Amino acid sequence: MRRISIFGSTGSIGCSTLDLVGRQRDAFHVVALTGGRNIVKLAEQAKEFRPEVVVCADEKDVAALREALAGTGIEASGGRSAILEAAARPTDWTMSAILGAAGLEPGLVALQHGGVLALANKESLVCAGPLMMEMAARHAATILPVDSEHSAVFQALNGERVEDVERLLITASGGAFRDWPIERLATATAAQAATHPTWDMGQRITIDSASMFNKALELIEAHEYFGIEPERIEVLVHPESLVHAIVGFADGGLIAHVGPHDMRHAIGYALNWPARGDVPVERLDFAAIGSLTFRAPDETRWPALRLAREVMQTGGLAGAVFNGAKERALDHFIAGRVGFLDMAALVERVLVKMSSDDLGKAALELDIVRAVDAQARALVDEFVGVPVGSGGV
Ligand code: NAD
Ligand code: MG
């Protein structure tokens, strides 16, 4: 039996992971499940999957979690240190699907016991790519990308040499506002941004798709994970979301990865790797699909893409600043304190303001990553004119 843990089990990726695990129940022993504030769902999952330990993000919720699990014999705990303690328990496979920079440290701890870290949490690579990769190498752990585009690239590179790659093309649906007139974007609300044309995902990543901050993070993620130069990585708008990535090789040949827009494919690939298991996703009917379309992204509509290129040029800690500022700007947008276009403007202001802080220094120390993340968030709050908030790594 394989020992597995799922961090962020109550979220969109976490639930899809458990859906797959539930179909091969006898193959797995669940070590830990962790969630945020949805105690009812976390307790339900724990009763079904019988983990050794179940952890909620906030210590204040532990009493409710213990009450919900009374008589089951399942250990329950809460708070950041309890999540890290759960991450330290040895597993063969761990899903990192906590949202945002908060997912970085549990992932780093999990890497220390080796095995596979299935990485949905792209923020880990954006904030501290070198630290993640170094930790994996030091402990002979394997990081498998779960982001659909990166899983697609990983699959296309199977049996290939990275040095033969000429370019990477990662696709973007274009999100909720792909076809809106640019003039309307300033008035866009969080509810409008949180509807996705193709993928079914958590609220925040769906809004990040509309602003292309999600794709901006993915550019940086691809650069950090595959070690390919920023100039060789392109974004292609592909409204059908069926081609997830295309890898172009030195001889002009291209390998495209095509699949349904269902995250269970990428999760299942990571779960069954290096084999391929039977994953219950739709089998595509190309004759019925008929055609696939592609277009270049417009960087005036989506300034986040331009900012991501600047961040990759600076390198080092710029990714942590970019992500921290983005997360905080998104908090303000969801709370209705700033407009849709203000998010990119705020992130750019933070990057400019912190540009003198030697951001090019390698992101190799967690404390430094944490400090610049907090500074970026505080600056966003200052620009928006609200009391300095919390959250972050
Ligand atoms: P989600 O909001 O649906 O779920 C996030 C999970 O993390 C929940 O269990 C939540 O309770 C937990 N969580 C949130 N904040 C926490 C904190 N501070 N401490 C501990 N736990 C916390 O998010 P999601 O859409 O499932 O995304 C999870 C990660 O996967 C993100 O990094 C996202 O970018 C990435 N991802 C998601 C998708 C998708 O289809 N949803 C696709 C690719 C990558
Ligand atoms: Mg993606």
CSV table of C-alpha atoms and ligand atoms in Angstrom, one decimal:
chain,number,residue,atom,x,y,z
A,1,MET,CA,0.0,0.0,0.0
A,2,ARG,CA,1.2,3.5,-0.8
A,3,ARG,CA,1.3,6.0,2.0
A,4,ILE,CA,-0.2,9.3,0.8
A,5,SER,CA,-1.0,12.7,2.3
A,6,ILE,CA,-3.1,15.5,0.8
A,7,PHE,CA,-2.5,19.1,1.9
A,8,GLY,CA,-5.6,21.3,1.0
A,9,SER,CA,-7.9,18.3,0.8
A,10,THR,CA,-11.1,20.3,1.0
A,11,GLY,CA,-10.3,22.5,-2.0
A,12,SER,CA,-10.9,22.0,-5.7
A,13,ILE,CA,-7.7,20.0,-6.3
A,14,GLY,CA,-7.9,18.2,-3.0
A,15,CYS,CA,-11.4,17.0,-3.7
A,16,SER,CA,-10.5,15.8,-7.2
A,17,THR,CA,-7.5,14.0,-5.7
A,18,LEU,CA,-9.7,12.2,-3.2
A,19,ASP,CA,-12.1,11.3,-5.9
A,20,LEU,CA,-9.3,9.4,-7.7
A,21,VAL,CA,-7.9,7.9,-4.4
A,22,GLY,CA,-11.4,6.7,-3.5
A,23,ARG,CA,-11.6,4.7,-6.7
A,24,GLN,CA,-8.5,2.7,-5.8
A,25,ARG,CA,-9.1,2.7,-2.0
A,26,ASP,CA,-7.2,-0.5,-1.3
A,27,ALA,CA,-4.0,0.8,-3.0
A,28,PHE,CA,-3.5,3.7,-0.5
A,29,HIS,CA,-3.0,4.3,3.2
A,30,VAL,CA,-3.9,7.9,3.9
A,31,VAL,CA,-1.4,9.5,6.4
A,32,ALA,CA,-2.7,13.1,6.6
A,33,LEU,CA,-5.5,15.3,5.3
A,34,THR,CA,-5.4,19.0,5.9
A,35,GLY,CA,-8.0,21.7,5.2
A,36,GLY,CA,-8.8,25.3,5.9
A,37,ARG,CA,-12.0,26.5,7.6
A,38,ASN,CA,-14.5,24.0,6.1
A,39,ILE,CA,-14.6,21.7,9.1
A,40,VAL,CA,-17.7,19.8,8.0
A,41,LYS,CA,-16.1,18.8,4.8
A,42,LEU,CA,-12.8,18.0,6.4
A,43,ALA,CA,-14.5,15.7,9.0
A,44,GLU,CA,-16.5,14.0,6.3
A,45,GLN,CA,-13.4,13.3,4.3
A,46,ALA,CA,-11.6,12.0,7.4
A,47,LYS,CA,-14.5,9.6,8.2
A,48,GLU,CA,-14.4,8.3,4.6
A,49,PHE,CA,-10.6,8.0,4.1
A,50,ARG,CA,-9.5,7.3,7.7
A,51,PRO,CA,-6.2,9.2,7.8
A,52,GLU,CA,-3.8,8.9,10.7
A,53,VAL,CA,-4.2,12.6,11.3
A,54,VAL,CA,-6.4,15.4,10.1
A,55,VAL,CA,-5.4,19.0,10.5
A,56,CYS,CA,-7.4,22.3,10.1
A,57,ALA,CA,-5.6,25.6,9.3
A,58,ASP,CA,-6.8,27.4,12.4
A,59,GLU,CA,-6.3,26.3,16.0
A,60,LYS,CA,-9.7,27.8,16.9
A,61,ASP,CA,-11.4,25.2,14.8
A,62,VAL,CA,-9.8,22.1,16.5
A,63,ALA,CA,-12.5,21.7,19.1
A,64,ALA,CA,-15.2,21.5,16.4
A,65,LEU,CA,-13.1,19.1,14.3
A,66,ARG,CA,-12.5,16.8,17.3
A,67,GLU,CA,-16.2,16.9,18.2
A,68,ALA,CA,-17.0,15.9,14.6
A,69,LEU,CA,-14.6,13.0,14.8
A,70,ALA,CA,-15.4,11.8,18.3
A,71,GLY,CA,-15.3,8.1,18.6
A,72,THR,CA,-13.4,7.5,15.3
A,73,GLY,CA,-9.9,7.3,16.8
A,74,ILE,CA,-8.6,9.7,14.2
A,75,GLU,CA,-6.1,12.2,15.6
A,76,ALA,CA,-7.1,15.9,15.0
A,77,SER,CA,-5.1,19.0,15.3
A,78,GLY,CA,-4.9,22.5,14.0
A,79,GLY,CA,-2.7,25.5,13.2
A,80,ARG,CA,0.3,26.1,11.1
A,81,SER,CA,2.7,24.0,13.3
A,82,ALA,CA,0.3,21.1,13.2
A,83,ILE,CA,0.2,21.3,9.4
A,84,LEU,CA,4.0,21.2,9.3
A,85,GLU,CA,4.1,18.3,11.7
A,86,ALA,CA,1.7,16.4,9.4
A,87,ALA,CA,4.0,17.3,6.5
A,88,ALA,CA,6.9,15.7,8.3
A,89,ARG,CA,5.2,12.3,8.5
A,90,PRO,CA,6.8,10.0,5.9
A,91,THR,CA,4.7,9.3,2.8
A,92,ASP,CA,5.4,7.8,-0.6
A,93,TRP,CA,3.3,10.5,-2.3
A,94,THR,CA,2.1,13.9,-1.2
A,95,MET,CA,-0.3,16.3,-2.8
A,96,SER,CA,0.5,20.0,-2.3
A,97,ALA,CA,-2.8,21.7,-2.9
A,98,ILE,CA,-3.0,24.4,-0.3
A,99,LEU,CA,-3.8,27.7,-1.9
A,100,GLY,CA,-1.2,30.5,-2.2
A,101,ALA,CA,2.2,31.1,-0.6
A,102,ALA,CA,0.9,29.3,2.5
A,103,GLY,CA,1.5,26.1,0.6
A,104,LEU,CA,5.3,26.7,0.3
A,105,GLU,CA,6.5,25.5,3.7
A,106,PRO,CA,4.4,22.3,4.0
A,107,GLY,CA,5.8,21.4,0.6
A,108,LEU,CA,9.3,22.0,1.7
A,109,VAL,CA,8.9,19.9,4.8
A,110,ALA,CA,7.3,17.1,2.8
A,111,LEU,CA,10.3,17.1,0.4
A,112,GLN,CA,12.6,16.2,3.3
A,113,HIS,CA,11.3,12.7,3.6
A,114,GLY,CA,11.8,11.9,-0.1
A,115,GLY,CA,9.1,10.3,-2.2
A,116,VAL,CA,6.9,12.2,-4.7
A,117,LEU,CA,5.6,15.7,-4.2
A,118,ALA,CA,2.7,16.2,-6.6
A,119,LEU,CA,2.8,20.0,-6.9
A,120,ALA,CA,-0.5,21.8,-7.6
A,121,ASN,CA,0.7,24.8,-5.5
A,122,LYS,CA,2.4,26.7,-8.3
A,123,GLU,CA,3.2,29.5,-5.8
A,124,SER,CA,5.9,27.4,-4.2
A,125,LEU,CA,7.9,27.5,-7.4
A,126,VAL,CA,7.1,31.2,-8.1
A,127,CYS,CA,8.2,32.3,-4.6
A,128,ALA,CA,11.1,29.9,-4.0
A,129,GLY,CA,11.8,27.8,-7.1
A,130,PRO,CA,15.5,27.2,-6.3
A,131,LEU,CA,14.8,26.3,-2.7
A,132,MET,CA,12.2,23.8,-3.8
A,133,MET,CA,14.4,22.2,-6.4
A,134,GLU,CA,17.4,22.1,-4.1
A,135,MET,CA,15.4,20.5,-1.3
A,136,ALA,CA,14.1,17.9,-3.7
A,137,ALA,CA,17.6,17.1,-5.0
A,138,ARG,CA,19.1,17.0,-1.5
A,139,HIS,CA,16.5,14.5,-0.2
A,140,ALA,CA,16.1,12.5,-3.5
A,141,ALA,CA,12.5,13.5,-3.7
A,142,THR,CA,10.6,13.9,-7.0
A,143,ILE,CA,8.5,16.9,-7.7
A,144,LEU,CA,5.8,16.2,-10.3
A,145,PRO,CA,3.9,19.2,-11.7
A,146,VAL,CA,0.2,19.0,-11.4
A,147,ASP,CA,-0.7,22.3,-13.0
A,148,SER,CA,-2.3,21.1,-16.3
A,149,GLU,CA,0.1,23.0,-18.6
A,150,HIS,CA,3.2,21.8,-16.7
A,151,SER,CA,2.0,18.2,-16.5
A,152,ALA,CA,1.5,18.5,-20.3
A,153,VAL,CA,5.1,19.7,-20.8
A,154,PHE,CA,6.4,17.1,-18.5
A,155,GLN,CA,4.6,14.4,-20.5
A,156,ALA,CA,5.7,15.8,-23.8
A,157,LEU,CA,9.3,15.8,-22.5
A,158,ASN,CA,9.2,12.1,-21.6
A,159,GLY,CA,12.2,10.5,-23.2
A,160,GLU,CA,13.4,13.9,-24.6
A,161,ARG,CA,16.4,16.0,-23.6
A,162,VAL,CA,15.6,19.4,-22.1
A,163,GLU,CA,18.6,20.8,-24.0
A,164,ASP,CA,16.8,19.9,-27.3
A,165,VAL,CA,13.9,22.2,-26.4
A,166,GLU,CA,13.6,25.3,-28.6
A,167,ARG,CA,10.4,26.7,-27.1
A,168,LEU,CA,7.5,26.0,-24.8
A,169,LEU,CA,4.0,27.1,-25.5
A,170,ILE,CA,1.6,27.1,-22.6
A,171,THR,CA,-2.0,27.7,-23.4
A,172,ALA,CA,-4.5,30.0,-21.7
A,173,SER,CA,-8.3,29.9,-22.1
A,174,GLY,CA,-8.4,33.7,-21.7
A,175,GLY,CA,-10.7,33.5,-18.7
A,176,ALA,CA,-14.0,35.3,-18.2
A,177,PHE,CA,-13.1,38.5,-20.0
A,178,ARG,CA,-11.4,37.2,-23.0
A,179,ASP,CA,-13.9,38.7,-25.4
A,180,TRP,CA,-14.9,41.8,-23.3
A,181,PRO,CA,-14.2,45.2,-24.8
A,182,ILE,CA,-11.1,46.5,-23.0
A,183,GLU,CA,-13.0,49.6,-21.8
A,184,ARG,CA,-15.4,47.4,-19.8
A,185,LEU,CA,-12.6,45.7,-17.8
A,186,ALA,CA,-12.4,48.6,-15.2
A,187,THR,CA,-16.0,47.9,-14.1
A,188,ALA,CA,-15.6,44.1,-13.8
A,189,THR,CA,-16.7,42.6,-10.5
A,190,ALA,CA,-15.3,39.6,-8.6
A,191,ALA,CA,-18.5,37.6,-9.3
A,192,GLN,CA,-18.1,38.2,-13.0
A,193,ALA,CA,-14.4,37.3,-12.9
A,194,ALA,CA,-15.1,34.1,-10.9
A,195,THR,CA,-16.9,32.4,-13.8
A,196,HIS,CA,-14.6,30.4,-16.0
A,197,PRO,CA,-15.4,29.5,-19.7
A,198,THR,CA,-13.9,26.0,-19.5
A,199,TRP,CA,-12.2,24.9,-16.2
A,200,ASP,CA,-14.0,24.3,-12.9
A,201,MET,CA,-11.6,25.6,-10.3
A,202,GLY,CA,-11.4,27.4,-6.9
A,203,GLN,CA,-12.6,31.1,-6.8
A,204,ARG,CA,-9.2,32.7,-6.5
A,205,ILE,CA,-7.5,30.9,-9.4
A,206,THR,CA,-10.6,31.5,-11.6
A,207,ILE,CA,-10.3,35.3,-11.0
A,208,ASP,CA,-6.5,34.9,-11.7
A,209,SER,CA,-7.4,33.3,-15.0
A,210,ALA,CA,-9.5,36.4,-16.0
A,211,SER,CA,-6.6,38.7,-15.1
A,212,MET,CA,-4.0,36.3,-16.5
A,213,PHE,CA,-2.2,36.4,-13.2
A,214,ASN,CA,-2.6,32.7,-13.2
A,215,LYS,CA,-0.8,32.4,-16.6
A,216,ALA,CA,1.8,34.9,-15.3
A,217,LEU,CA,2.5,32.6,-12.4
A,218,GLU,CA,2.6,29.7,-14.7
A,219,LEU,CA,5.3,31.3,-16.9
A,220,ILE,CA,7.5,31.7,-13.9
A,221,GLU,CA,6.6,28.2,-12.7
A,222,ALA,CA,7.6,26.7,-16.1
A,223,HIS,CA,10.9,28.7,-16.1
A,224,GLU,CA,11.7,27.5,-12.5
A,225,TYR,CA,10.7,23.9,-13.0
A,226,PHE,CA,12.1,23.1,-16.4
A,227,GLY,CA,15.0,25.5,-16.3
A,228,ILE,CA,14.1,26.9,-19.7
A,229,GLU,CA,15.0,30.6,-20.5
A,230,PRO,CA,12.1,33.1,-20.2
A,231,GLU,CA,12.5,34.1,-23.9
A,232,ARG,CA,11.7,30.5,-25.0
A,233,ILE,CA,8.4,30.3,-23.1
A,234,GLU,CA,5.3,31.7,-24.8
A,235,VAL,CA,1.6,32.0,-23.9
A,236,LEU,CA,-1.0,31.1,-26.5
A,237,VAL,CA,-4.7,31.9,-26.1
A,238,HIS,CA,-6.6,28.7,-26.8
A,239,PRO,CA,-10.3,29.1,-25.9
A,240,GLU,CA,-11.2,25.4,-26.1
A,241,SER,CA,-8.6,24.5,-23.4
A,242,LEU,CA,-7.9,21.1,-24.9
A,243,VAL,CA,-4.3,21.6,-26.0
A,244,HIS,CA,-2.5,22.3,-22.7
A,245,ALA,CA,1.0,22.8,-23.9
A,246,ILE,CA,3.2,22.4,-26.9
A,247,VAL,CA,6.9,21.7,-26.8
A,248,GLY,CA,9.0,22.7,-29.8
A,249,PHE,CA,12.3,20.9,-30.4
A,250,ALA,CA,15.5,21.9,-32.2
A,251,ASP,CA,14.5,20.1,-35.3
A,252,GLY,CA,11.3,22.1,-35.7
A,253,GLY,CA,9.1,19.2,-34.5
A,254,LEU,CA,6.4,19.9,-31.9
A,255,ILE,CA,4.8,17.7,-29.4
A,256,ALA,CA,1.4,18.9,-28.2
A,257,HIS,CA,-0.4,17.5,-25.2
A,258,VAL,CA,-4.1,17.3,-25.7
A,259,GLY,CA,-6.7,16.2,-23.1
A,260,PRO,CA,-10.0,17.2,-21.6
A,261,HIS,CA,-10.2,20.2,-19.3
A,262,ASP,CA,-10.5,18.1,-16.2
A,263,MET,CA,-7.8,18.4,-13.5
A,264,ARG,CA,-8.2,14.7,-12.7
A,265,HIS,CA,-6.1,14.0,-15.7
A,266,ALA,CA,-3.0,15.8,-14.4
A,267,ILE,CA,-3.7,14.7,-10.9
A,268,GLY,CA,-4.1,11.1,-12.0
A,269,TYR,CA,-1.0,11.3,-14.1
A,270,ALA,CA,1.0,12.3,-11.0
A,271,LEU,CA,-0.8,9.7,-8.8
A,272,ASN,CA,0.0,6.8,-11.2
A,273,TRP,CA,3.4,8.0,-12.4
A,274,PRO,CA,5.5,6.5,-13.9
A,275,ALA,CA,2.7,4.2,-15.0
A,276,ARG,CA,-0.6,5.4,-16.5
A,277,GLY,CA,-3.8,4.3,-14.7
A,278,ASP,CA,-7.4,4.4,-15.7
A,279,VAL,CA,-8.5,7.9,-15.0
A,280,PRO,CA,-12.2,8.6,-15.3
A,281,VAL,CA,-12.1,11.7,-17.6
A,282,GLU,CA,-14.0,12.2,-20.8
A,283,ARG,CA,-12.4,10.6,-23.9
A,284,LEU,CA,-12.2,13.3,-26.5
A,285,ASP,CA,-14.0,12.9,-29.8
A,286,PHE,CA,-12.0,15.0,-32.3
A,287,ALA,CA,-14.5,14.6,-35.1
A,288,ALA,CA,-17.2,16.2,-32.9
A,289,ILE,CA,-14.8,18.9,-31.7
A,290,GLY,CA,-14.0,19.8,-35.3
A,291,SER,CA,-11.5,22.6,-34.9
A,292,LEU,CA,-9.1,24.1,-32.3
A,293,THR,CA,-8.2,27.8,-32.3
A,294,PHE,CA,-5.2,29.7,-31.1
A,295,ARG,CA,-4.3,33.4,-30.9
A,296,ALA,CA,-1.5,35.5,-29.4
A,297,PRO,CA,-2.3,37.1,-26.1
A,298,ASP,CA,-2.8,40.9,-26.0
A,299,GLU,CA,-0.5,42.3,-23.3
A,300,THR,CA,-2.4,45.5,-23.0
A,301,ARG,CA,-5.5,43.5,-22.0
A,302,TRP,CA,-3.4,41.3,-19.7
A,303,PRO,CA,-0.5,43.4,-18.2
A,304,ALA,CA,0.2,40.5,-15.8
A,305,LEU,CA,2.0,38.7,-18.6
A,306,ARG,CA,4.3,41.6,-19.1
A,307,LEU,CA,5.0,41.8,-15.4
A,308,ALA,CA,5.8,38.1,-15.3
A,309,ARG,CA,8.5,38.6,-18.0
A,310,GLU,CA,10.0,41.5,-15.9
A,311,VAL,CA,10.0,39.2,-12.8
A,312,MET,CA,11.7,36.4,-14.7
A,313,GLN,CA,14.4,38.9,-16.0
A,314,THR,CA,15.0,40.1,-12.4
A,315,GLY,CA,14.9,36.5,-11.1
A,316,GLY,CA,15.6,35.6,-7.4
A,317,LEU,CA,13.2,37.1,-4.9
A,318,ALA,CA,11.1,39.0,-7.5
A,319,GLY,CA,8.8,36.0,-7.8
A,320,ALA,CA,7.9,36.1,-4.1
A,321,VAL,CA,7.3,39.8,-4.3
A,322,PHE,CA,5.1,39.4,-7.4
A,323,ASN,CA,3.1,36.6,-5.8
A,324,GLY,CA,2.7,38.3,-2.4
A,325,ALA,CA,1.5,41.5,-4.0
A,326,LYS,CA,-0.8,39.6,-6.3
A,327,GLU,CA,-2.4,37.7,-3.5
A,328,ARG,CA,-3.0,40.8,-1.5
A,329,ALA,CA,-4.3,42.8,-4.5
A,330,LEU,CA,-6.7,39.9,-5.1
A,331,ASP,CA,-7.9,40.0,-1.5
A,332,HIS,CA,-8.8,43.7,-2.0
A,333,PHE,CA,-10.5,43.0,-5.3
A,334,ILE,CA,-12.6,40.3,-3.8
A,335,ALA,CA,-13.5,42.6,-0.9
A,336,GLY,CA,-14.6,45.2,-3.4
A,337,ARG,CA,-11.9,47.7,-2.3
A,338,VAL,CA,-10.2,48.0,-5.6
A,339,GLY,CA,-11.2,47.5,-9.3
A,340,PHE,CA,-10.2,44.7,-11.6
A,341,LEU,CA,-7.5,46.7,-13.4
A,342,ASP,CA,-6.1,48.0,-10.1
A,343,MET,CA,-4.7,44.6,-9.3
A,344,ALA,CA,-2.0,44.7,-12.0
A,345,ALA,CA,-1.3,48.4,-11.3
A,346,LEU,CA,-0.8,47.6,-7.6
A,347,VAL,CA,1.5,44.7,-8.3
A,348,GLU,CA,3.6,46.9,-10.6
A,349,ARG,CA,3.8,49.7,-8.1
A,350,VAL,CA,5.1,47.2,-5.5
A,351,LEU,CA,7.7,45.7,-7.9
A,352,VAL,CA,8.9,49.2,-8.8
A,353,LYS,CA,9.1,50.2,-5.1
A,354,MET,CA,11.0,47.1,-4.1
A,355,SER,CA,13.2,47.1,-7.2
A,356,SER,CA,16.1,48.6,-5.2
A,357,ASP,CA,16.0,45.9,-2.6
A,358,ASP,CA,18.3,43.5,-4.4
A,359,LEU,CA,15.5,41.3,-5.5
A,360,GLY,CA,17.8,39.4,-7.9
A,361,LYS,CA,19.3,37.6,-4.9
A,362,ALA,CA,18.5,33.8,-5.1
A,363,ALA,CA,15.4,32.7,-3.3
A,364,LEU,CA,17.2,30.0,-1.2
A,365,GLU,CA,16.2,30.9,2.3
A,366,LEU,CA,12.7,30.6,3.6
A,367,ASP,CA,13.0,33.4,6.1
A,368,ILE,CA,14.1,35.9,3.4
A,369,VAL,CA,11.3,34.7,1.0
A,370,ARG,CA,8.8,35.2,3.9
A,371,ALA,CA,10.1,38.6,4.7
A,372,VAL,CA,9.8,40.0,1.1
A,373,ASP,CA,6.4,38.3,0.8
A,374,ALA,CA,5.2,40.2,3.9
A,375,GLN,CA,6.7,43.4,2.7
A,376,ALA,CA,5.0,43.2,-0.6
A,377,ARG,CA,1.6,42.5,1.0
A,378,ALA,CA,2.1,45.4,3.4
A,379,LEU,CA,3.0,47.8,0.5
A,380,VAL,CA,-0.2,46.8,-1.3
A,381,ASP,CA,-2.2,47.6,1.9
A,382,GLU,CA,-0.4,50.9,2.2
A,383,PHE,CA,-1.2,51.8,-1.4
A,384,VAL,CA,-4.8,50.8,-1.0
A,385,GLY,CA,-5.0,52.7,2.3
A,386,VAL,CA,-6.1,50.0,4.6
A,387,PRO,CA,-4.5,48.8,7.9
A,388,VAL,CA,-1.6,46.3,7.3
A,389,GLY,CA,-3.1,42.8,6.8
A,390,SER,CA,-2.0,39.3,7.6
A,391,GLY,CA,-1.6,36.1,5.6
A,392,GLY,CA,1.2,34.9,3.4
A,393,VAL,CA,4.0,32.4,3.7
B,1,NAD,P1,-9.1,26.0,-3.2
B,1,NAD,O1,-9.3,27.4,-2.6
B,1,NAD,O2,-10.3,25.3,-3.8
B,1,NAD,O3,-8.5,25.0,-2.1
B,1,NAD,C1,-7.4,25.4,-1.3
B,1,NAD,C2,-7.2,24.4,-0.1
B,1,NAD,O4,-6.2,24.9,0.7
B,1,NAD,C3,-8.5,24.2,0.7
B,1,NAD,O5,-8.4,22.9,1.3
B,1,NAD,C4,-8.3,25.3,1.8
B,1,NAD,O6,-9.0,25.0,3.0
B,1,NAD,C5,-6.8,25.2,2.0
B,1,NAD,N1,-6.2,26.4,2.5
B,1,NAD,C6,-6.4,27.7,2.0
B,1,NAD,N2,-5.6,28.6,2.7
B,1,NAD,C7,-4.9,27.9,3.6
B,1,NAD,C8,-4.0,28.2,4.6
B,1,NAD,N3,-3.6,29.5,4.8
B,1,NAD,N4,-3.5,27.2,5.4
B,1,NAD,C9,-3.8,25.9,5.2
B,1,NAD,N5,-4.7,25.6,4.3
B,1,NAD,C10,-5.3,26.5,3.5
B,1,NAD,O7,-7.9,26.1,-4.2
B,1,NAD,P2,-7.6,25.2,-5.5
B,1,NAD,O8,-8.2,25.8,-6.7
B,1,NAD,O9,-7.8,23.7,-5.2
B,1,NAD,O10,-6.0,25.4,-5.7
B,1,NAD,C11,-5.1,24.8,-4.8
B,1,NAD,C12,-3.7,25.0,-5.5
B,1,NAD,O11,-3.6,24.3,-6.7
B,1,NAD,C13,-3.4,26.5,-5.8
B,1,NAD,O12,-2.0,26.7,-5.6
B,1,NAD,C14,-3.7,26.6,-7.3
B,1,NAD,O13,-3.0,27.6,-7.9
B,1,NAD,C15,-3.3,25.2,-7.8
B,1,NAD,N6,-4.0,24.8,-9.0
B,1,NAD,C16,-5.4,24.7,-9.0
B,1,NAD,C17,-6.0,24.3,-10.1
B,1,NAD,C18,-7.5,24.0,-10.1
B,1,NAD,O14,-8.0,23.5,-11.1
B,1,NAD,N7,-8.2,24.4,-9.1
B,1,NAD,C19,-5.3,24.0,-11.3
B,1,NAD,C20,-3.9,24.2,-11.3
B,1,NAD,C21,-3.3,24.6,-10.1
B,2,MG,MG,-2.8,25.8,-15.1
